[in-house]
Coordinates of C-alpha atoms in Angstrom, one line a residue:
M881 CA 46.9 22.9 6.5
T882 CA 47.2 22.1 2.8
T883 CA 46.2 18.6 1.5
Q884 CA 49.0 17.3 -0.5
L885 CA 48.6 13.9 -2.9
L886 CA 50.5 12.2 -5.5
L887 CA 48.8 9.5 -7.3
F888 CA 50.1 7.1 -9.6
S889 CA 48.5 4.7 -11.8
N890 CA 51.1 1.9 -11.4
S891 CA 54.7 1.5 -10.1
R892 CA 56.1 0.0 -13.2
S893 CA 57.8 2.1 -15.4
S894 CA 57.7 1.7 -19.6
D895 CA 61.3 0.0 -19.3
G896 CA 60.2 -2.5 -16.7
S897 CA 61.9 -0.7 -13.7
Y898 CA 60.1 -0.3 -10.4
L899 CA 58.9 3.5 -9.5
T900 CA 61.8 4.9 -11.5
H901 CA 59.1 7.6 -13.2
A902 CA 57.8 8.1 -9.8
L903 CA 60.9 9.6 -7.9
A904 CA 61.1 13.0 -9.2
P905 CA 57.6 13.8 -8.1
L906 CA 58.1 11.8 -4.9
R907 CA 61.2 14.0 -4.3
A908 CA 59.2 17.1 -4.8
L909 CA 56.2 16.0 -2.6
A910 CA 58.9 14.9 0.2
G911 CA 61.2 17.5 0.7
E912 CA 63.0 17.4 3.8
R913 CA 60.7 14.6 4.9
R914 CA 62.1 11.1 6.0
N915 CA 59.8 9.4 8.5
T916 CA 57.6 7.5 6.2
L917 CA 54.6 5.2 6.6
F918 CA 54.5 2.7 4.3
V919 CA 51.1 0.7 3.7
P920 CA 51.6 -2.8 1.9
F921 CA 48.2 -4.3 2.6
A922 CA 47.4 -4.6 -1.3
G923 CA 50.1 -6.9 -1.6
V924 CA 48.6 -10.6 -2.0
T925 CA 51.3 -12.6 -3.4
A926 CA 54.4 -11.3 -1.3
S927 CA 54.7 -11.0 2.5
W928 CA 54.2 -7.5 3.7
D929 CA 57.8 -7.6 5.0
D930 CA 59.0 -7.9 1.7
Y931 CA 56.7 -5.5 0.1
T932 CA 57.7 -3.0 2.5
A933 CA 61.6 -4.0 1.8
K934 CA 61.1 -3.6 -2.1
V935 CA 59.7 -0.5 -2.0
R936 CA 62.3 0.9 0.6
E937 CA 65.1 -0.3 -1.7
S938 CA 63.3 1.2 -4.6
L939 CA 63.0 4.7 -2.7
A940 CA 66.4 4.7 -1.2
P941 CA 67.6 7.6 -3.6
L942 CA 65.0 9.8 -1.6
G943 CA 66.6 8.9 1.8
L944 CA 63.0 7.9 2.8
A945 CA 63.0 6.0 6.4
L946 CA 60.0 3.5 5.9
T947 CA 57.9 1.8 8.5
G948 CA 55.4 -1.0 7.7
A949 CA 52.0 -0.1 8.6
H950 CA 51.5 -4.0 9.7
T951 CA 54.4 -3.5 12.1
V952 CA 52.6 -0.4 14.1
D953 CA 49.4 0.3 15.4
A954 CA 47.2 3.3 13.8
G955 CA 47.5 5.1 16.8
T956 CA 51.1 6.0 16.1
A957 CA 50.0 7.6 12.8
D958 CA 51.0 11.3 14.3
R959 CA 55.0 9.9 14.2
Y960 CA 55.1 10.1 10.5
D961 CA 55.5 13.1 8.0
L962 CA 55.2 11.1 4.7
I963 CA 52.7 8.5 3.8
V964 CA 53.0 6.2 1.2
V965 CA 50.2 3.3 -0.1
G966 CA 51.5 0.7 -2.2
G967 CA 49.7 -1.1 -5.1
G968 CA 48.0 -4.7 -5.5
N969 CA 44.7 -5.7 -4.4
T970 CA 42.4 -2.7 -3.5
F971 CA 39.4 -4.8 -1.7
Q972 CA 42.3 -6.1 0.7
L973 CA 43.6 -2.9 1.3
V974 CA 40.4 -1.2 2.1
A975 CA 39.5 -4.1 4.5
E976 CA 42.8 -4.6 6.1
C977 CA 43.2 -0.6 6.6
R978 CA 39.4 -0.7 7.9
R979 CA 40.3 -3.6 10.2
R980 CA 43.1 -2.2 12.0
G981 CA 42.0 1.7 12.5
W982 CA 44.3 3.0 9.4
L983 CA 40.8 4.0 7.4
Q984 CA 40.3 6.4 10.1
A985 CA 43.7 7.6 11.2
I986 CA 45.4 8.3 7.5
P987 CA 42.8 11.0 6.3
E988 CA 42.9 12.7 9.9
R989 CA 46.8 12.9 9.2
V990 CA 46.9 14.0 5.7
R991 CA 44.1 16.6 6.3
A992 CA 46.4 17.9 9.1
G993 CA 49.1 18.3 6.5
T994 CA 50.9 15.0 5.8
P995 CA 51.5 14.4 2.4
Y996 CA 50.0 11.3 1.1
S997 CA 51.2 9.1 -2.2
G998 CA 50.0 6.1 -3.8
W999 CA 49.9 4.0 -7.1
S1000 CA 47.3 1.8 -8.3
A1001 CA 45.4 0.0 -5.6
G1002 CA 47.0 3.3 -3.4
A1003 CA 45.4 5.8 -5.7
N1004 CA 42.3 4.1 -5.4
L1005 CA 42.2 4.0 -1.5
A1006 CA 42.5 8.1 -2.0
C1007 CA 39.0 8.0 -3.9
P1008 CA 35.5 8.3 -2.4
T1009 CA 34.8 4.7 -2.7
L1010 CA 36.9 1.8 -4.3
C1011 CA 34.4 0.9 -6.8
T1012 CA 36.2 1.9 -10.0
T1013 CA 39.3 -0.7 -9.0
N1014 CA 39.9 -3.6 -11.4
D1015 CA 41.0 -6.0 -9.0
M1016 CA 40.6 -9.8 -8.4
P1017 CA 40.1 -11.6 -6.3
I1018 CA 37.6 -9.9 -4.5
V1019 CA 37.5 -9.9 -0.7
D1020 CA 34.7 -8.6 1.7
P1021 CA 36.2 -5.1 2.4
G1022 CA 33.7 -4.2 5.4
G1023 CA 32.0 -1.5 2.8
F1024 CA 33.3 0.4 -0.6
D1025 CA 33.8 3.7 1.3
A1026 CA 37.8 4.5 0.9
L1027 CA 39.8 7.7 2.5
G1028 CA 37.7 10.2 0.3
L1029 CA 40.8 12.7 0.0
I1030 CA 39.6 13.2 -3.5
G1031 CA 35.9 14.0 -4.8
F1032 CA 36.1 11.8 -7.9
Q1033 CA 36.8 8.1 -8.7
I1034 CA 40.2 7.0 -10.3
N1035 CA 40.5 4.4 -12.7
P1036 CA 44.4 3.0 -12.6
H1037 CA 46.0 1.3 -15.4
Y1038 CA 43.3 2.9 -18.0
T1039 CA 43.4 1.9 -21.3
N1040 CA 40.4 1.3 -23.8
A1041 CA 42.4 -1.2 -26.3
L1042 CA 40.3 -4.4 -27.1
P1043 CA 42.5 -7.3 -28.1
P1044 CA 41.7 -8.8 -31.8
G1045 CA 38.7 -11.1 -31.0
H1046 CA 37.9 -10.4 -27.8
Q1047 CA 34.3 -10.1 -27.2
G1048 CA 34.1 -8.6 -23.7
E1049 CA 33.1 -4.8 -22.6
T1050 CA 36.1 -2.3 -23.2
R1051 CA 37.2 -0.3 -20.2
N1052 CA 35.1 2.6 -21.7
D1053 CA 32.0 0.5 -21.7
R1054 CA 32.6 -0.3 -18.0
I1055 CA 33.2 3.1 -16.9
A1056 CA 30.1 3.9 -18.6
E1057 CA 28.1 1.2 -16.9
F1058 CA 29.5 2.4 -13.7
L1059 CA 28.2 6.0 -14.5
V1060 CA 24.6 4.6 -15.3
A1061 CA 24.8 3.2 -11.9
N1062 CA 26.6 6.2 -10.4
P1063 CA 25.2 9.4 -12.5
A1064 CA 26.7 11.9 -9.8
A1065 CA 30.1 10.6 -9.8
T1066 CA 32.9 11.6 -12.1
V1067 CA 35.6 9.2 -13.2
V1068 CA 39.4 9.7 -14.3
G1069 CA 40.9 6.9 -16.5
L1070 CA 44.5 7.1 -15.5
P1071 CA 46.6 5.3 -18.0
E1072 CA 50.0 3.9 -16.9
G1073 CA 52.8 6.2 -16.8
D1074 CA 50.6 9.3 -15.7
W1075 CA 49.4 10.6 -12.0
L1076 CA 47.6 13.2 -10.5
A1077 CA 48.8 15.9 -8.2
G1078 CA 47.2 18.4 -5.8
D1079 CA 45.5 19.5 -3.0
G1080 CA 42.3 17.1 -3.4
R1081 CA 40.0 19.6 -4.6
N1082 CA 42.4 21.2 -7.2
M1083 CA 44.3 18.1 -8.8
T1084 CA 46.5 18.3 -12.1
F1085 CA 47.2 15.9 -14.5
H1086 CA 50.9 14.9 -15.3
G1087 CA 52.5 12.2 -17.7
P1088 CA 53.3 11.4 -21.2
H1089 CA 49.8 9.7 -22.0
T1090 CA 46.5 10.9 -22.6
G1091 CA 43.9 10.3 -19.8
Y1092 CA 40.3 11.0 -19.6
I1093 CA 37.8 12.4 -17.8
F1094 CA 34.4 10.5 -17.8
R1095 CA 30.7 12.0 -16.6
E1096 CA 27.2 10.6 -17.2
G1097 CA 25.8 11.4 -20.5
K1098 CA 28.9 13.2 -22.0
P1099 CA 31.9 12.1 -24.2
P1100 CA 34.9 11.3 -22.6
A1101 CA 36.7 14.5 -22.3
E1102 CA 41.0 14.4 -22.8
L1103 CA 43.5 15.0 -20.0
R1104 CA 46.8 16.1 -21.1
E1105 CA 50.0 17.4 -19.3
G1106 CA 49.1 20.3 -16.6
M1107 CA 45.5 20.2 -17.4
A1108 CA 43.0 20.5 -14.5
V1109 CA 40.7 17.5 -13.3
A1110 CA 37.3 19.8 -13.6

């Protein structure tokens, strides 16, 4: 079966609305699928019930029937024909997925043909590890490994902007530091409003902003609409 992935940088559209920029790509990914597993574990400040309800309302135009992963066992994974993972705190997301068995169940279903979409932390979850997340607070995830649905790392909400007078590192500095520690890795800087789509091995960049591919010892390479992550 073909793996189908749709990974967004963020949930808020440029006008402040929720997931509106994601509706068309999600509609194409879902097709006739309706029975959807929603993974809300990255939510920290809202209850998982409320988070699931919010996403259910926002995705109502697609006619999806969402079930929160916190209400069912990982052994039920084969009942769903679409998996959607919300953003928030990547450390908590990985910790809860690991504790509840979803860290094993989700990739099994995705590789069997169940489409997967996630934004922010949900995009990080598709990576080999969570180690290019921007998140705080940090909780013990029981290991840094993630789902490994793609072979590279994503840095969501990517921007290299530095406020006037700020003396801390830029995002490019931080990614460069990561690559010194992990020289075999590749990192995609994914700006807000952009996303990646493909089968895991072959991923294409989409969206209105320029993204970047980072590799150790090389200058960042630009990514624009329709370009392959290679």
